[in-house]
Tab-separated table of C-alpha atoms in Angstrom:
chain	number	residue	atom	x	y	z
T	55	MET	CA	-0.115	0.080	0.045
T	56	VAL	CA	1.278	3.415	-0.841
T	57	LYS	CA	2.006	5.568	2.318
T	58	LYS	CA	0.721	9.173	1.938
T	59	THR	CA	2.837	11.807	2.233
T	60	ILE	CA	2.543	14.174	5.279
T	61	LYS	CA	0.982	17.682	4.264
T	62	TYR	CA	1.703	20.400	6.512
T	63	ILE	CA	-0.659	23.030	7.011
T	64	LEU	CA	-0.137	26.182	8.487
T	65	VAL	CA	-2.738	28.140	10.829
T	66	VAL	CA	-1.975	31.658	11.823
T	67	GLU	CA	-4.741	32.781	14.172
T	68	ASP	CA	-4.676	34.242	17.834
T	69	SER	CA	-7.718	32.397	19.057
T	70	LYS	CA	-6.530	29.319	20.711
T	71	MET	CA	-10.004	27.617	20.954
T	72	PHE	CA	-10.381	28.417	17.054
T	73	THR	CA	-6.984	26.837	16.185
T	74	ARG	CA	-8.189	23.709	18.234
T	75	ILE	CA	-11.153	23.505	16.421
T	76	LEU	CA	-9.267	23.895	12.625
T	77	LYS	CA	-6.486	21.489	14.308
T	78	ARG	CA	-9.473	18.503	14.801
T	79	SER	CA	-11.059	19.256	11.675
T	80	ILE	CA	-7.936	19.313	9.267
T	81	GLU	CA	-6.102	16.344	10.973
T	82	SER	CA	-9.334	14.414	10.683
T	83	VAL	CA	-7.949	14.303	7.000
T	84	LYS	CA	-5.348	11.512	7.468
T	85	GLN	CA	-2.266	13.323	5.331
T	86	PHE	CA	-2.945	17.076	6.892
T	87	LYS	CA	-0.933	17.840	10.246
T	88	VAL	CA	-1.301	21.506	11.485
T	89	ILE	CA	1.778	23.795	12.276
T	90	SER	CA	-0.013	26.673	14.306
T	91	VAL	CA	1.234	30.288	15.415
T	92	GLU	CA	-0.705	32.707	17.177
T	93	ASN	CA	1.002	36.310	16.094
T	94	PHE	CA	3.396	37.905	13.104
T	95	ALA	CA	6.432	37.553	15.027
T	96	GLU	CA	6.246	33.988	15.707
T	97	LEU	CA	5.041	33.271	12.052
T	98	LYS	CA	8.404	35.078	10.729
T	99	VAL	CA	10.464	32.732	13.207
T	100	LEU	CA	8.519	29.672	11.945
T	101	LEU	CA	8.981	30.821	8.237
T	102	ALA	CA	12.623	31.948	8.520
T	103	GLU	CA	13.621	28.121	10.126
T	104	LYS	CA	12.276	26.319	7.209
T	105	LYS	CA	11.740	23.175	8.737
T	106	HIS	CA	8.548	22.543	6.987
T	107	SER	CA	7.137	22.826	3.355
T	108	PHE	CA	3.931	24.115	4.071
T	109	PHE	CA	1.084	22.856	1.805
T	110	ALA	CA	-1.020	25.730	2.398
T	111	ALA	CA	-1.668	28.180	4.847
T	112	LEU	CA	-4.953	29.670	6.978
T	113	LEU	CA	-4.522	33.360	8.068
T	114	ASP	CA	-6.187	35.604	10.287
T	115	VAL	CA	-6.191	38.772	8.941
T	116	ASN	CA	-6.458	40.527	12.057
T	117	LEU	CA	-3.640	39.847	14.412
T	118	PRO	CA	-2.771	42.096	17.505
T	119	ASP	CA	0.935	42.987	15.996
T	120	ALA	CA	-0.893	42.662	12.241
T	121	PRO	CA	-4.484	44.355	12.070
T	122	ASN	CA	-4.381	45.288	8.515
T	123	GLY	CA	-3.485	41.762	6.846
T	124	GLU	CA	-0.028	42.084	6.905
T	125	VAL	CA	0.468	38.488	7.028
T	126	ILE	CA	-0.955	37.912	3.551
T	127	ASP	CA	1.352	39.611	1.633
T	128	TYR	CA	4.110	37.870	4.102
T	129	VAL	CA	3.403	34.600	3.507
T	130	VAL	CA	2.397	34.792	-0.054
T	131	GLN	CA	5.308	35.322	-1.054
T	132	PHE	CA	6.994	32.118	0.019
T	133	ASP	CA	4.560	30.594	-2.892
T	134	ILE	CA	2.289	29.108	-0.080
T	135	PRO	CA	-1.629	28.934	-0.958
T	136	SER	CA	-3.142	30.758	1.591
T	137	ILE	CA	-6.626	31.025	2.844
T	138	ILE	CA	-7.868	33.850	4.616
T	139	PHE	CA	-10.262	34.111	7.830
T	140	THR	CA	-12.103	37.487	8.658
T	141	GLY	CA	-15.055	38.298	11.027
T	142	LYS	CA	-16.332	40.889	8.664
T	143	LEU	CA	-16.282	41.633	4.856
T	144	ASN	CA	-17.273	44.289	2.449
T	145	GLU	CA	-17.023	44.725	-1.373
T	146	ARG	CA	-13.769	46.938	-0.817
T	147	PHE	CA	-12.003	44.135	1.395
T	148	ARG	CA	-12.801	41.207	-0.849
T	149	ASN	CA	-11.583	43.355	-4.098
T	150	LYS	CA	-8.366	44.088	-1.870
T	151	ILE	CA	-7.505	40.514	-0.914
T	152	TYR	CA	-8.259	38.783	-3.850
T	153	THR	CA	-5.703	41.140	-5.805
T	154	ARG	CA	-3.398	39.644	-3.357
T	155	GLY	CA	-3.068	35.823	-4.760
T	156	ILE	CA	-5.171	34.346	-1.937
T	157	VAL	CA	-7.181	30.901	-2.613
T	158	ASP	CA	-10.292	32.194	-0.858
T	159	TYR	CA	-12.024	33.652	2.180
T	160	VAL	CA	-13.918	32.229	5.154
T	161	LEU	CA	-15.618	34.130	7.319
T	162	LYS	CA	-15.750	33.102	11.143
T	163	GLU	CA	-19.514	32.613	11.423
T	164	GLY	CA	-19.659	28.721	12.608
T	165	ARG	CA	-18.932	24.704	11.968
T	166	SER	CA	-20.027	24.970	8.446
T	167	ASN	CA	-17.448	27.369	7.494
T	168	VAL	CA	-14.514	24.969	9.199
T	169	ASP	CA	-16.115	22.209	6.986
T	170	TYR	CA	-15.396	24.462	4.076
T	171	VAL	CA	-12.133	25.090	4.791
T	172	VAL	CA	-11.296	21.457	5.005
T	173	SER	CA	-13.087	20.871	1.555
T	174	LEU	CA	-10.725	23.913	0.170
T	175	LEU	CA	-7.707	21.880	1.481
T	176	ASN	CA	-8.919	18.364	-0.074
T	177	GLN	CA	-9.697	20.517	-3.330
T	178	LEU	CA	-6.186	22.041	-3.548
T	179	GLU	CA	-4.910	18.374	-3.128
T	180	ARG	CA	-6.864	17.094	-5.860
T	181	ASN	CA	-6.087	20.354	-8.147
T	182	ARG	CA	-2.330	19.055	-8.258
T	183	LYS	CA	-3.234	15.975	-10.026
T	184	LEU	CA	-5.220	17.800	-12.536
T	185	GLU	CA	-4.537	19.310	-16.031
T	186	VAL	CA	-6.293	22.258	-17.366
T	187	LEU	CA	-5.718	23.705	-20.916
T	188	VAL	CA	-6.127	27.118	-21.419
T	189	VAL	CA	-7.461	28.869	-25.138
T	190	ASP	CA	-7.114	32.030	-26.343
T	191	ASP	CA	-5.403	34.151	-28.770
T	192	SER	CA	-4.241	36.388	-26.510
T	193	LYS	CA	-1.136	35.847	-24.483
T	194	SER	CA	-2.008	38.619	-21.770
T	195	VAL	CA	-5.253	36.928	-21.043
T	196	ARG	CA	-3.967	33.294	-20.896
T	197	THR	CA	-1.110	34.696	-18.670
T	198	TYR	CA	-3.790	35.847	-16.321
T	199	ILE	CA	-5.949	33.023	-16.428
T	200	ARG	CA	-2.909	30.918	-16.060
T	201	LYS	CA	-1.825	32.656	-13.036
T	202	LEU	CA	-5.453	32.123	-11.464
T	203	LEU	CA	-5.044	28.432	-12.150
T	204	LEU	CA	-2.000	27.867	-10.615
T	205	ILE	CA	-3.065	29.596	-7.161
T	206	TYR	CA	-5.566	26.992	-7.083
T	207	GLN	CA	-2.814	24.413	-7.555
T	208	PHE	CA	-3.872	22.878	-11.182
T	209	GLN	CA	-1.056	22.265	-14.036
T	210	VAL	CA	-1.689	24.467	-16.622
T	211	GLN	CA	-1.188	24.486	-20.327
T	212	GLU	CA	-1.707	26.658	-23.002
T	213	ALA	CA	-2.886	27.107	-26.756
T	214	GLN	CA	-3.323	30.078	-29.181
T	215	ASP	CA	-5.999	28.636	-31.004
T	216	GLY	CA	-8.578	25.341	-32.016
T	217	PRO	CA	-6.144	23.526	-33.877
T	218	GLU	CA	-3.155	23.982	-31.242
T	219	ALA	CA	-5.699	22.776	-28.433
T	220	LEU	CA	-6.546	19.535	-30.534
T	221	LYS	CA	-3.081	18.852	-31.174
T	222	ILE	CA	-2.395	19.272	-27.414
T	223	LEU	CA	-5.514	16.811	-26.000
T	224	LYS	CA	-4.412	14.180	-29.171
T	225	GLU	CA	-0.932	14.165	-27.074
T	226	ASN	CA	-2.327	14.690	-23.568
T	227	SER	CA	-4.734	12.202	-22.351
T	228	ASN	CA	-4.709	13.800	-18.844
T	229	ILE	CA	-6.588	17.066	-19.371
T	230	SER	CA	-10.029	17.323	-17.328
T	231	LEU	CA	-10.624	20.790	-17.945
T	232	VAL	CA	-10.548	23.100	-21.349
T	233	LEU	CA	-11.400	26.756	-20.978
T	234	THR	CA	-12.058	28.375	-24.211
T	235	ASP	CA	-12.709	31.432	-25.665
T	236	PHE	CA	-15.302	32.397	-28.462
T	237	ASN	CA	-13.434	34.996	-30.695
T	238	MET	CA	-10.290	33.132	-32.440
T	239	PRO	CA	-8.730	32.989	-35.385
T	240	LYS	CA	-8.908	29.194	-37.345
T	241	MET	CA	-11.620	27.939	-34.951
T	242	ASP	CA	-13.842	29.666	-32.859
T	243	GLY	CA	-14.710	28.316	-29.567
T	244	LEU	CA	-17.978	26.816	-30.550
T	245	GLU	CA	-16.196	24.727	-33.150
T	246	LEU	CA	-13.619	24.050	-30.551
T	247	THR	CA	-16.378	23.120	-28.285
T	248	LYS	CA	-18.038	20.581	-30.752
T	249	GLU	CA	-14.638	19.269	-31.840
T	250	ILE	CA	-13.872	17.921	-28.213
T	251	ARG	CA	-17.270	16.757	-27.584
T	252	SER	CA	-17.019	14.207	-30.311
T	253	ILE	CA	-13.683	12.903	-28.762
T	254	TYR	CA	-14.781	13.436	-24.858
T	255	SER	CA	-17.942	13.155	-23.180
T	256	SER	CA	-19.229	15.599	-20.890
T	257	GLN	CA	-18.346	12.801	-17.922
T	258	GLU	CA	-14.860	12.719	-19.136
T	259	MET	CA	-13.827	16.380	-19.625
T	260	ALA	CA	-15.343	19.886	-18.764
T	261	VAL	CA	-15.234	22.564	-21.143
T	262	ILE	CA	-16.120	26.240	-19.989
T	263	GLY	CA	-16.369	28.906	-22.978
T	264	MET	CA	-15.638	32.665	-22.216
T	265	SER	CA	-16.210	35.563	-24.130
T	266	THR	CA	-16.161	39.333	-23.710
T	267	PHE	CA	-18.890	39.831	-25.928
T	268	GLY	CA	-20.856	37.627	-23.805
T	269	ASN	CA	-25.137	36.802	-24.020
T	270	ASN	CA	-27.744	34.412	-22.931
T	271	GLN	CA	-27.442	33.374	-26.530
T	272	LEU	CA	-23.993	32.796	-27.008
T	273	SER	CA	-23.942	31.084	-23.743
T	274	ALA	CA	-26.950	28.704	-25.004
T	275	ARG	CA	-25.017	27.841	-27.896
T	276	PHE	CA	-22.128	26.775	-25.893
T	277	LEU	CA	-24.085	25.073	-23.574
T	278	LYS	CA	-26.134	23.112	-26.688
T	279	LEU	CA	-22.815	22.210	-28.369
T	280	GLY	CA	-21.777	20.356	-25.060
T	281	GLY	CA	-20.231	23.388	-23.298
T	282	SER	CA	-20.194	22.684	-19.298
T	283	ASP	CA	-20.444	26.210	-18.446
T	284	PHE	CA	-20.058	30.089	-19.647
T	285	LEU	CA	-17.974	32.784	-18.311
T	286	THR	CA	-18.483	36.518	-19.666
T	287	LYS	CA	-15.325	38.697	-19.370
T	288	PRO	CA	-13.983	40.240	-17.497
T	289	PHE	CA	-15.036	38.274	-14.840
T	290	LEU	CA	-14.591	38.124	-10.609
T	291	GLU	CA	-11.357	35.758	-9.562
T	292	GLU	CA	-14.043	34.580	-6.970
T	293	GLU	CA	-16.816	33.690	-9.768
T	294	PHE	CA	-13.906	32.067	-11.804
T	295	PHE	CA	-13.005	30.150	-8.976
T	296	CYS	CA	-16.138	28.784	-7.615
T	297	ARG	CA	-17.744	27.997	-11.363
T	298	ILE	CA	-14.234	25.956	-11.919
T	299	ASN	CA	-14.777	24.034	-8.459
T	300	GLN	CA	-18.067	23.151	-9.432
T	301	ASN	CA	-17.444	21.857	-12.340
T	302	MET	CA	-14.652	19.405	-11.617
T	303	GLU	CA	-16.001	18.405	-7.958
T	304	LEU	CA	-18.544	17.307	-10.287
T	305	LEU	CA	-16.101	15.343	-12.709
T	306	GLU	CA	-14.984	13.873	-9.618
T	307	HIS	CA	-18.234	12.604	-8.216
T	308	ILE	CA	-18.781	11.351	-11.808
T	309	ARG	CA	-15.541	9.129	-11.559
T	310	GLU	CA	-16.407	7.973	-8.161
T	311	LEU	CA	-19.838	6.970	-9.206
T	312	LYS	CA	-18.289	4.977	-12.135
T	313	TYR	CA	-14.905	3.668	-10.279
T	314	LEU	CA	-18.036	1.981	-7.555
T	315	ALA	CA	-20.116	1.040	-10.349
T	316	SER	CA	-17.229	-0.870	-11.931
T	317	ARG	CA	-15.624	-2.676	-8.367
T	318	ASP	CA	-16.455	-5.195	-6.350
T	319	HIS	CA	-16.932	-3.621	-2.646
T	320	LEU	CA	-15.092	-6.242	-0.983
T	321	THR	CA	-11.647	-7.280	-3.144
T	322	GLY	CA	-11.311	-3.541	-4.886
T	323	LEU	CA	-10.982	-5.823	-7.904
T	324	PHE	CA	-13.453	-5.185	-11.652
T	325	ASN	CA	-16.510	-6.559	-10.937
T	326	ARG	CA	-18.018	-9.103	-13.266
T	327	ARG	CA	-20.325	-6.376	-15.239
T	328	HIS	CA	-17.187	-4.401	-15.689
T	329	PHE	CA	-14.982	-7.888	-16.728
T	330	PHE	CA	-17.292	-8.447	-19.636
T	331	GLU	CA	-17.768	-4.659	-20.939
T	332	ASP	CA	-14.071	-3.874	-20.802
T	333	GLY	CA	-13.088	-7.459	-21.181
T	334	ASN	CA	-15.421	-7.775	-24.807
T	335	ARG	CA	-13.559	-4.677	-26.051
T	336	LEU	CA	-10.438	-5.801	-25.201
T	337	PHE	CA	-10.826	-9.010	-26.444
T	338	GLU	CA	-11.706	-7.613	-30.129
T	339	GLN	CA	-8.794	-5.195	-30.233
T	340	GLN	CA	-6.408	-8.197	-29.618
T	341	LYS	CA	-8.330	-10.159	-32.147
T	342	LYS	CA	-7.761	-7.311	-34.578
T	343	LYS	CA	-4.360	-7.053	-33.700
T	344	GLN	CA	-3.822	-10.681	-34.151
T	345	SER	CA	-2.289	-10.632	-30.314
T	346	THR	CA	-2.602	-13.873	-28.212
T	347	MET	CA	-4.805	-13.389	-25.458
T	348	ALA	CA	-5.119	-15.540	-21.943
T	349	VAL	CA	-7.968	-15.862	-20.117
T	350	ALA	CA	-7.984	-17.418	-17.155
T	351	LEU	CA	-10.317	-18.352	-14.005
T	352	LEU	CA	-9.145	-18.828	-10.335
T	353	ASP	CA	-10.770	-21.041	-7.536
T	354	ILE	CA	-9.942	-20.773	-3.822
T	355	ASP	CA	-9.511	-24.452	-2.944
T	356	PHE	CA	-11.892	-25.739	0.032
T	357	PHE	CA	-13.130	-21.860	0.510
T	358	LYS	CA	-16.338	-23.142	2.049
T	359	LYS	CA	-14.105	-24.891	5.082
T	360	VAL	CA	-12.647	-21.559	5.476
T	361	ASN	CA	-16.262	-20.046	6.173
T	362	ASP	CA	-17.253	-23.140	8.209
T	363	ASN	CA	-13.805	-23.452	10.252
T	364	TYR	CA	-13.008	-19.705	10.901
T	365	GLY	CA	-16.131	-18.025	10.409
T	366	HIS	CA	-17.026	-15.319	7.275
T	367	ASP	CA	-14.918	-12.837	8.578
T	368	ALA	CA	-11.989	-15.251	7.768
T	369	GLY	CA	-13.242	-16.094	4.337
T	370	ASP	CA	-13.729	-11.927	3.927
T	371	ALA	CA	-9.972	-11.510	4.955
T	372	VAL	CA	-8.839	-14.169	2.359
T	373	LEU	CA	-10.800	-12.485	-0.226
T	374	GLN	CA	-9.714	-8.753	0.748
T	375	GLN	CA	-6.013	-10.121	0.842
T	376	LEU	CA	-6.131	-12.266	-2.237
T	377	GLY	CA	-7.342	-9.120	-3.943
T	378	LYS	CA	-4.631	-6.961	-3.208
T	379	VAL	CA	-2.208	-9.593	-4.386
T	380	LEU	CA	-4.066	-9.507	-7.655
T	381	GLN	CA	-3.963	-5.955	-7.767
T	382	GLU	CA	-0.297	-5.991	-7.726
T	383	GLU	CA	-0.057	-8.882	-10.316
T	384	PHE	CA	-2.515	-7.661	-13.097
T	385	SER	CA	-1.496	-3.980	-14.267
T	386	GLY	CA	-1.684	-2.026	-17.417
T	387	LYS	CA	-4.136	-3.848	-19.725
T	388	ASP	CA	-4.425	-6.890	-18.098
T	389	ILE	CA	-7.603	-7.218	-16.110
T	390	ALA	CA	-8.301	-9.186	-12.853
T	391	ALA	CA	-11.896	-9.144	-11.711
T	392	ARG	CA	-13.901	-11.169	-8.958
T	393	PHE	CA	-16.398	-13.147	-11.171
T	394	GLY	CA	-18.217	-14.036	-7.417
T	395	GLY	CA	-17.955	-15.718	-4.460
T	396	GLU	CA	-14.531	-17.604	-4.260
T	397	GLU	CA	-14.174	-17.248	-7.959
T	398	PHE	CA	-11.677	-14.621	-10.027
T	399	CYS	CA	-11.188	-14.008	-13.590
T	400	PHE	CA	-8.459	-12.519	-15.969
T	401	LEU	CA	-7.421	-11.381	-19.115
T	402	LEU	CA	-3.617	-11.365	-19.803
T	403	CYS	CA	-3.019	-9.377	-23.275
T	404	ASP	CA	-0.078	-10.031	-25.662
T	405	LYS	CA	1.522	-13.275	-23.557
T	406	THR	CA	1.561	-16.840	-25.496
T	407	SER	CA	0.475	-19.736	-23.591
T	408	GLU	CA	3.788	-20.452	-21.996
T	409	GLN	CA	4.263	-16.821	-20.591
T	410	ALA	CA	0.812	-16.998	-19.437
T	411	LEU	CA	1.554	-20.534	-17.710
T	412	LEU	CA	4.385	-19.290	-16.086
T	413	GLU	CA	2.978	-16.177	-14.898
T	414	LEU	CA	0.137	-17.650	-12.938
T	415	GLN	CA	2.233	-20.789	-11.762
T	416	ARG	CA	4.152	-18.069	-10.099
T	417	LEU	CA	0.869	-16.479	-9.069
T	418	ALA	CA	-0.545	-19.596	-7.599
T	419	ALA	CA	2.872	-20.251	-5.518
T	420	ARG	CA	2.676	-16.521	-4.061
T	421	ILE	CA	-0.895	-17.443	-2.829
T	422	ALA	CA	0.315	-20.642	-1.165
T	423	ASP	CA	2.700	-18.931	0.684
T	424	LEU	CA	0.516	-16.309	2.186
T	425	THR	CA	-0.521	-16.725	5.924
T	426	PHE	CA	-3.281	-15.535	7.372
T	427	VAL	CA	-4.007	-14.378	10.713
T	428	LEU	CA	-7.090	-14.217	12.582
T	429	GLU	CA	-7.565	-12.021	15.892
T	430	ASP	CA	-6.973	-14.658	18.111
T	431	ASP	CA	-3.651	-15.175	16.205
T	432	PHE	CA	-4.354	-18.531	14.795
T	433	GLU	CA	-3.111	-18.786	11.570
T	434	PHE	CA	-3.802	-20.812	8.410
T	435	LYS	CA	-3.103	-20.902	4.799
T	436	VAL	CA	-5.000	-21.277	1.170
T	437	THR	CA	-4.155	-22.320	-1.751
T	438	VAL	CA	-5.800	-22.229	-5.440
T	439	SER	CA	-6.791	-23.949	-8.776
T	440	ILE	CA	-6.408	-22.041	-11.970
T	441	GLY	CA	-7.662	-22.727	-15.298
T	442	VAL	CA	-6.102	-20.842	-18.127
T	443	PHE	CA	-6.973	-21.002	-22.012
T	444	SER	CA	-4.275	-18.930	-24.224
T	445	GLY	CA	-5.349	-19.033	-28.110
T	446	ARG	CA	-7.676	-18.252	-31.096
T	447	GLU	CA	-11.747	-18.438	-29.977
T	448	GLY	CA	-14.194	-16.360	-31.652
T	449	SER	CA	-15.405	-14.692	-28.806
T	450	LEU	CA	-14.619	-14.163	-24.991
T	451	GLN	CA	-17.156	-16.165	-23.471
T	452	SER	CA	-16.148	-18.965	-25.672
T	453	SER	CA	-12.461	-18.386	-24.303
T	454	LEU	CA	-13.832	-18.542	-21.054
T	455	SER	CA	-15.583	-21.641	-21.757
T	456	ARG	CA	-12.274	-23.661	-22.247
T	457	ALA	CA	-10.761	-21.927	-19.263
T	458	ASP	CA	-13.357	-23.262	-17.181
T	459	LYS	CA	-13.408	-26.549	-18.432
T	460	ALA	CA	-9.107	-26.484	-17.663
T	461	LEU	CA	-10.134	-25.000	-14.081
T	462	TYR	CA	-12.366	-28.154	-13.646
T	463	GLN	CA	-9.627	-30.370	-14.517
T	464	ALA	CA	-7.426	-28.843	-12.167
T	465	LYS	CA	-9.974	-29.528	-9.577
T	466	GLU	CA	-10.292	-33.021	-10.765
T	467	ASN	CA	-6.187	-33.614	-10.407
T	468	GLY	CA	-6.216	-32.952	-6.877
T	469	ARG	CA	-6.232	-28.669	-6.723
T	470	ASN	CA	-3.366	-26.356	-6.030
T	471	GLN	CA	-1.883	-26.425	-9.604
T	472	VAL	CA	-2.682	-24.194	-12.753
T	473	ILE	CA	-3.824	-26.189	-16.001
T	474	LEU	CA	-3.405	-24.776	-19.618
T	475	ALA	CA	-6.308	-25.668	-21.745
T	476	GLU	CA	-5.450	-27.857	-24.824
């Protein structure tokens, strides 16, 4: 399992009680750890020591020794994404703090605002893994929008027109959001949006249109062509960030739902439904390439005895541990899925029958070496039987039938072995 790196959060707040509330809420997210100071003087000493690399900062703008928000400029110069706390807000103050490159402001009004802070920190963590493409023929506009996106920790790419944007999208599959101007040479924003939607669905990528000459009609045209949102320039930075975050959160929720729909909840492997959906597509691709594909079925030997002798919790523990092993063993294009009960299924791409047999024999040996420990320190082991077919069949289902016959033969021969179908 990958260990999460600790991310330090700087809190500058003179109220000890509010600091305790923040610390408790922020550190409920395991990778976050709070380092707090109560005044400007302590802040200067802390940052001068350079003991910690801060992921983000939460700053009170009214400190006894810095009553006019002096901490904002001081912290921002260290390139630390900063969230501002304030007890009051007016238009003049809001405009002033946004020009200083902050992430957001939060009013000290209650528990819900503390939860919002934690949500913001999680957004910043998520954004570091996301790429955004800014498409505008004005370099100054691209530079301005890039600066805003970097405040929110996004990775940013730029294109000066539609064709260049499509080229970048073709070469980079990690882009989650496109911000495109309407008025551009060669291809306007509407045409670009239409081209993007012919490749990526709204569940895969967000597209936000922008225009200085924005109106309801233009906004509607963008949305009808598959645009996710629309901004009229010039826009408030606060509105810009809200629109971006709402669209990215929606994409994240969709991805989570898709993930849950395709996974077995106990083992974390793909489920039977996903196996056939993705497996049939992969099978046809391999057939067109005239590449070999191995299909295998694995069954845990005498699994009923595990449940009968040690209880269903022990059975679940075996399935979970086996799921972790299979996730480690099968990656890339290969698919590992829980087929049901104690049965698992695999697709191994671009492997000869000999390579598939050796790989699965090694897997069976690794599983046989595992030791399962119950709460009362009782230890036990399990073995598996595997049937594998590698050859030219008309469909995935017929290949599975061949693998299933080989699995039956492995059980008939005494279990704890891998049989290659003839």
